[in-house]
Amino acid sequence: MNASTTTLPGAAYPRVWHRYTMGQRLLRFALYLVVVAAIVQATRSVEIIPEFLYDAPEQMADLLGRMWPVDWAFYPEGVHAALLETLHIATLGTILSVVLAVPVGLLAANNLTPSKLVNQFARLILVSSRSVNSLVWALLFIAIFGPGALAGTLAIAFRSIGFVGKLVGEAIEEAQRGPVEALTATGASKSAVLWYGYWPQIRPAFWSIVLLRWDINVRESAVLGLVGAGGIGMALDTALNLFQWDRVALVLAAIFAVVIVAEIAITQARKRIL
């Protein structure tokens, strides 16, 4: 709190300036109290077994010892194909999500779709997509189509619809009205307004959204195999179930390598496209 004392002419006592009013200080105190109470309650509800904490460093050292040396020879046989399948799942899922998300994003943009009912319905679709985790989507599609890459691709796609559609809709809403009004005044069709009025303005944001989502999907598709949705996660799950720790280390190293390569590829693509 910062305070300074000033005496006004005719004042019987000096006035003290406070940074926050009494109501603001009470609100801040209540907020701090709620945060502390939430932390305390969360700590009490999380079951922590002290015995497991004491020997955690020893267990970690033992696990790392079992992972070394890494079984590099197993890569061509059991990891390479699964790693390529993971990239295919991420790529196809991203493309499918863009195809499905762009129309929903157009409907969610207030300046493009004046109907409030349609706006709210489109936003409901976007929120529903984002609120369900990709693993849950994968379990749902596995129940429908069976285990494999198809379920993983659809899980990635439906998880990404909310992300891509929301950001595309926001980019359209932030577009300048000048070019759009000029095209509308000339009698241009709706598709022409979209293509020549909105698209040049949102194109950098669109490609940035697509590249970012593909980068995220590469990471998410790497774990979908743990529930049977194809990709490198199935190789990881198999190695874990068989306690083949040297192969577990190989799979983890492969996932780490492909994430690094994807990050480099995204960076280079952004420099050339945007």
CSV table of N, CA, C and O in Angstrom, one decimal, residues 85-87 89-91 93-94 97 129-130 132-138 151-161 163 212-227 229-234 236 255 258-259 262:
chain,number,residue,atom,x,y,z
A,85,GLU,N,3.1,-44.1,-38.4
A,85,GLU,CA,1.7,-44.1,-38.2
A,85,GLU,C,1.2,-43.0,-37.3
A,85,GLU,O,0.1,-42.3,-37.5
A,86,THR,N,2.0,-42.6,-36.3
A,86,THR,CA,1.7,-41.5,-35.4
A,86,THR,C,1.7,-40.2,-36.2
A,86,THR,O,0.8,-39.4,-36.0
A,87,LEU,N,2.7,-40.0,-37.1
A,87,LEU,CA,2.7,-38.8,-37.9
A,87,LEU,C,1.5,-38.8,-38.9
A,87,LEU,O,0.9,-37.7,-39.1
A,89,ILE,N,-1.4,-40.1,-38.4
A,89,ILE,CA,-2.6,-39.8,-37.6
A,89,ILE,C,-2.7,-38.3,-37.3
A,89,ILE,O,-3.8,-37.7,-37.4
A,90,ALA,N,-1.6,-37.7,-36.9
A,90,ALA,CA,-1.6,-36.3,-36.6
A,90,ALA,C,-1.9,-35.5,-37.8
A,90,ALA,O,-2.7,-34.5,-37.8
A,91,THR,N,-1.3,-35.9,-39.0
A,91,THR,CA,-1.5,-35.1,-40.2
A,91,THR,C,-2.9,-35.2,-40.7
A,91,THR,O,-3.6,-34.2,-41.0
A,93,GLY,N,-5.6,-36.2,-39.1
A,93,GLY,CA,-6.5,-35.6,-38.1
A,93,GLY,C,-6.6,-34.1,-38.2
A,93,GLY,O,-7.6,-33.5,-38.1
A,94,THR,N,-5.4,-33.5,-38.4
A,94,THR,CA,-5.4,-32.0,-38.6
A,94,THR,C,-6.1,-31.6,-39.8
A,94,THR,O,-6.9,-30.6,-39.8
A,97,SER,N,-9.8,-32.0,-39.3
A,97,SER,CA,-10.3,-31.0,-38.4
A,97,SER,C,-10.5,-29.6,-39.0
A,97,SER,O,-11.5,-28.9,-38.7
A,129,SER,N,-16.3,-29.7,-28.4
A,129,SER,CA,-15.1,-30.4,-28.9
A,129,SER,C,-13.9,-30.2,-28.0
A,129,SER,O,-13.2,-31.1,-27.7
A,130,ARG,N,-13.8,-29.0,-27.5
A,130,ARG,CA,-12.6,-28.7,-26.6
A,130,ARG,C,-12.8,-29.3,-25.2
A,130,ARG,O,-11.7,-29.5,-24.6
A,132,VAL,N,-13.8,-32.2,-24.3
A,132,VAL,CA,-13.6,-33.6,-24.3
A,132,VAL,C,-12.1,-33.9,-24.7
A,132,VAL,O,-11.7,-33.5,-25.7
A,133,ASN,N,-11.4,-34.6,-23.8
A,133,ASN,CA,-10.0,-34.9,-24.1
A,133,ASN,C,-9.8,-35.9,-25.2
A,133,ASN,O,-10.7,-36.7,-25.5
A,134,SER,N,-8.7,-35.8,-25.9
A,134,SER,CA,-8.5,-36.7,-27.0
A,134,SER,C,-8.5,-38.2,-26.7
A,134,SER,O,-8.9,-39.0,-27.5
A,135,LEU,N,-8.1,-38.5,-25.5
A,135,LEU,CA,-8.1,-39.9,-25.0
A,135,LEU,C,-9.6,-40.4,-24.9
A,135,LEU,O,-9.9,-41.5,-25.2
A,136,VAL,N,-10.4,-39.5,-24.4
A,136,VAL,CA,-11.9,-39.8,-24.3
A,136,VAL,C,-12.5,-40.0,-25.7
A,136,VAL,O,-13.3,-40.9,-25.9
A,137,TRP,N,-12.1,-39.1,-26.6
A,137,TRP,CA,-12.6,-39.2,-28.0
A,137,TRP,C,-12.1,-40.6,-28.6
A,137,TRP,O,-12.8,-41.2,-29.3
A,138,ALA,N,-10.8,-40.9,-28.3
A,138,ALA,CA,-10.3,-42.2,-28.8
A,138,ALA,C,-11.1,-43.4,-28.3
A,138,ALA,O,-11.4,-44.3,-29.0
A,151,ALA,N,-9.6,-44.8,-35.4
A,151,ALA,CA,-10.1,-44.2,-34.2
A,151,ALA,C,-9.2,-43.1,-33.7
A,151,ALA,O,-9.7,-42.0,-33.3
A,152,GLY,N,-7.9,-43.3,-33.8
A,152,GLY,CA,-6.9,-42.2,-33.4
A,152,GLY,C,-7.1,-41.0,-34.3
A,152,GLY,O,-7.0,-39.8,-33.8
A,153,THR,N,-7.2,-41.2,-35.6
A,153,THR,CA,-7.4,-40.0,-36.5
A,153,THR,C,-8.6,-39.2,-36.2
A,153,THR,O,-8.6,-38.0,-36.2
A,154,LEU,N,-9.7,-39.9,-36.0
A,154,LEU,CA,-11.0,-39.2,-35.7
A,154,LEU,C,-10.9,-38.6,-34.3
A,154,LEU,O,-11.5,-37.5,-34.2
A,155,ALA,N,-10.3,-39.2,-33.4
A,155,ALA,CA,-10.1,-38.5,-32.1
A,155,ALA,C,-9.3,-37.2,-32.2
A,155,ALA,O,-9.7,-36.2,-31.6
A,156,ILE,N,-8.2,-37.2,-32.9
A,156,ILE,CA,-7.5,-36.0,-33.1
A,156,ILE,C,-8.3,-35.0,-33.8
A,156,ILE,O,-8.3,-33.8,-33.5
A,157,ALA,N,-9.0,-35.4,-34.9
A,157,ALA,CA,-9.8,-34.4,-35.6
A,157,ALA,C,-10.9,-33.8,-34.8
A,157,ALA,O,-11.1,-32.6,-34.8
A,158,PHE,N,-11.7,-34.6,-34.0
A,158,PHE,CA,-12.8,-34.0,-33.3
A,158,PHE,C,-12.3,-33.2,-32.1
A,158,PHE,O,-12.9,-32.3,-31.6
A,159,ARG,N,-11.1,-33.6,-31.5
A,159,ARG,CA,-10.5,-32.8,-30.5
A,159,ARG,C,-10.1,-31.4,-31.0
A,159,ARG,O,-10.1,-30.4,-30.3
A,160,SER,N,-9.6,-31.4,-32.3
A,160,SER,CA,-9.1,-30.1,-32.8
A,160,SER,C,-10.1,-29.2,-33.4
A,160,SER,O,-9.8,-28.0,-33.7
A,161,ILE,N,-11.3,-29.7,-33.6
A,161,ILE,CA,-12.4,-28.8,-34.2
A,161,ILE,C,-12.6,-27.5,-33.3
A,161,ILE,O,-12.7,-26.4,-33.9
A,163,PHE,N,-10.6,-26.0,-31.2
A,163,PHE,CA,-9.4,-25.2,-31.2
A,163,PHE,C,-9.3,-24.4,-32.5
A,163,PHE,O,-9.3,-23.1,-32.5
A,212,LEU,N,0.3,-24.7,-35.7
A,212,LEU,CA,0.3,-24.9,-34.3
A,212,LEU,C,-0.5,-26.1,-33.9
A,212,LEU,O,-0.1,-26.9,-33.0
A,213,ARG,N,-1.7,-26.3,-34.5
A,213,ARG,CA,-2.5,-27.5,-34.1
A,213,ARG,C,-1.9,-28.8,-34.6
A,213,ARG,O,-2.0,-29.8,-33.8
A,214,TRP,N,-1.2,-28.8,-35.7
A,214,TRP,CA,-0.5,-30.0,-36.1
A,214,TRP,C,0.6,-30.3,-35.2
A,214,TRP,O,0.8,-31.5,-34.8
A,215,ASP,N,1.3,-29.3,-34.7
A,215,ASP,CA,2.4,-29.5,-33.7
A,215,ASP,C,1.8,-30.1,-32.4
A,215,ASP,O,2.4,-31.1,-31.9
A,216,ILE,N,0.7,-29.6,-32.0
A,216,ILE,CA,0.0,-30.2,-30.8
A,216,ILE,C,-0.5,-31.6,-31.0
A,216,ILE,O,-0.3,-32.5,-30.2
A,217,ASN,N,-1.0,-31.9,-32.2
A,217,ASN,CA,-1.5,-33.2,-32.5
A,217,ASN,C,-0.5,-34.3,-32.6
A,217,ASN,O,-0.7,-35.4,-32.3
A,218,VAL,N,0.7,-33.9,-33.0
A,218,VAL,CA,1.8,-34.8,-33.0
A,218,VAL,C,2.1,-35.3,-31.6
A,218,VAL,O,2.3,-36.5,-31.4
A,219,ARG,N,2.1,-34.4,-30.7
A,219,ARG,CA,2.3,-34.8,-29.3
A,219,ARG,C,1.1,-35.6,-28.7
A,219,ARG,O,1.3,-36.6,-28.0
A,220,GLU,N,-0.1,-35.2,-29.1
A,220,GLU,CA,-1.3,-36.0,-28.5
A,220,GLU,C,-1.4,-37.3,-29.2
A,220,GLU,O,-1.8,-38.3,-28.5
A,221,SER,N,-1.1,-37.5,-30.4
A,221,SER,CA,-1.2,-38.8,-31.1
A,221,SER,C,-0.2,-39.8,-30.6
A,221,SER,O,-0.4,-41.0,-30.8
A,222,ALA,N,0.9,-39.3,-30.0
A,222,ALA,CA,1.9,-40.2,-29.5
A,222,ALA,C,1.4,-41.0,-28.3
A,222,ALA,O,2.0,-42.1,-28.0
A,223,VAL,N,0.3,-40.5,-27.6
A,223,VAL,CA,-0.2,-41.3,-26.4
A,223,VAL,C,-1.5,-42.0,-26.7
A,223,VAL,O,-2.0,-42.7,-25.8
A,224,LEU,N,-2.1,-41.8,-27.8
A,224,LEU,CA,-3.4,-42.4,-28.1
A,224,LEU,C,-3.3,-43.9,-28.1
A,224,LEU,O,-4.3,-44.6,-27.9
A,225,GLY,N,-2.1,-44.4,-28.5
A,225,GLY,CA,-1.9,-45.8,-28.6
A,225,GLY,C,-2.1,-46.5,-27.2
A,225,GLY,O,-2.3,-47.7,-27.1
A,226,LEU,N,-1.9,-45.8,-26.1
A,226,LEU,CA,-2.1,-46.3,-24.8
A,226,LEU,C,-3.5,-46.9,-24.6
A,226,LEU,O,-3.7,-47.7,-23.7
A,227,VAL,N,-4.5,-46.4,-25.3
A,227,VAL,CA,-5.8,-46.9,-25.2
A,227,VAL,C,-6.2,-47.7,-26.5
A,227,VAL,O,-7.4,-48.0,-26.6
A,229,ALA,N,-5.5,-46.7,-29.9
A,229,ALA,CA,-5.9,-45.9,-31.0
A,229,ALA,C,-4.8,-45.8,-32.0
A,229,ALA,O,-4.7,-44.8,-32.8
A,230,GLY,N,-3.8,-46.7,-32.0
A,230,GLY,CA,-2.8,-46.7,-33.0
A,230,GLY,C,-1.6,-45.8,-32.7
A,230,GLY,O,-1.7,-45.0,-31.8
A,231,GLY,N,-0.5,-46.0,-33.5
A,231,GLY,CA,0.6,-45.1,-33.3
A,231,GLY,C,1.6,-45.6,-32.4
A,231,GLY,O,1.6,-46.8,-31.9
A,232,ILE,N,2.6,-44.8,-32.0
A,232,ILE,CA,3.7,-45.2,-31.2
A,232,ILE,C,3.3,-45.5,-29.8
A,232,ILE,O,4.0,-46.3,-29.1
A,233,GLY,N,2.2,-45.0,-29.4
A,233,GLY,CA,1.7,-45.3,-28.0
A,233,GLY,C,1.4,-46.8,-27.8
A,233,GLY,O,1.6,-47.3,-26.7
A,234,MET,N,1.0,-47.5,-28.9
A,234,MET,CA,0.8,-48.9,-28.7
A,234,MET,C,2.1,-49.7,-28.5
A,234,MET,O,2.1,-50.6,-27.7
A,236,LEU,N,4.7,-48.4,-27.0
A,236,LEU,CA,5.0,-48.0,-25.6
A,236,LEU,C,4.2,-48.9,-24.6
A,236,LEU,O,4.8,-49.4,-23.6
A,255,ILE,N,9.9,-40.7,-29.4
A,255,ILE,CA,8.9,-39.7,-29.3
A,255,ILE,C,9.5,-38.3,-29.1
A,255,ILE,O,9.1,-37.3,-29.7
A,258,VAL,N,10.9,-37.1,-32.5
A,258,VAL,CA,10.0,-36.7,-33.5
A,258,VAL,C,9.3,-35.4,-33.0
A,258,VAL,O,9.0,-34.5,-33.9
A,259,VAL,N,9.2,-35.1,-31.7
A,259,VAL,CA,8.6,-33.8,-31.3
A,259,VAL,C,9.6,-32.7,-31.6
A,259,VAL,O,9.2,-31.6,-32.0
A,262,ALA,N,9.5,-32.1,-35.3
A,262,ALA,CA,8.2,-31.4,-35.7
A,262,ALA,C,8.3,-29.9,-35.3
A,262,ALA,O,7.9,-29.0,-36.0
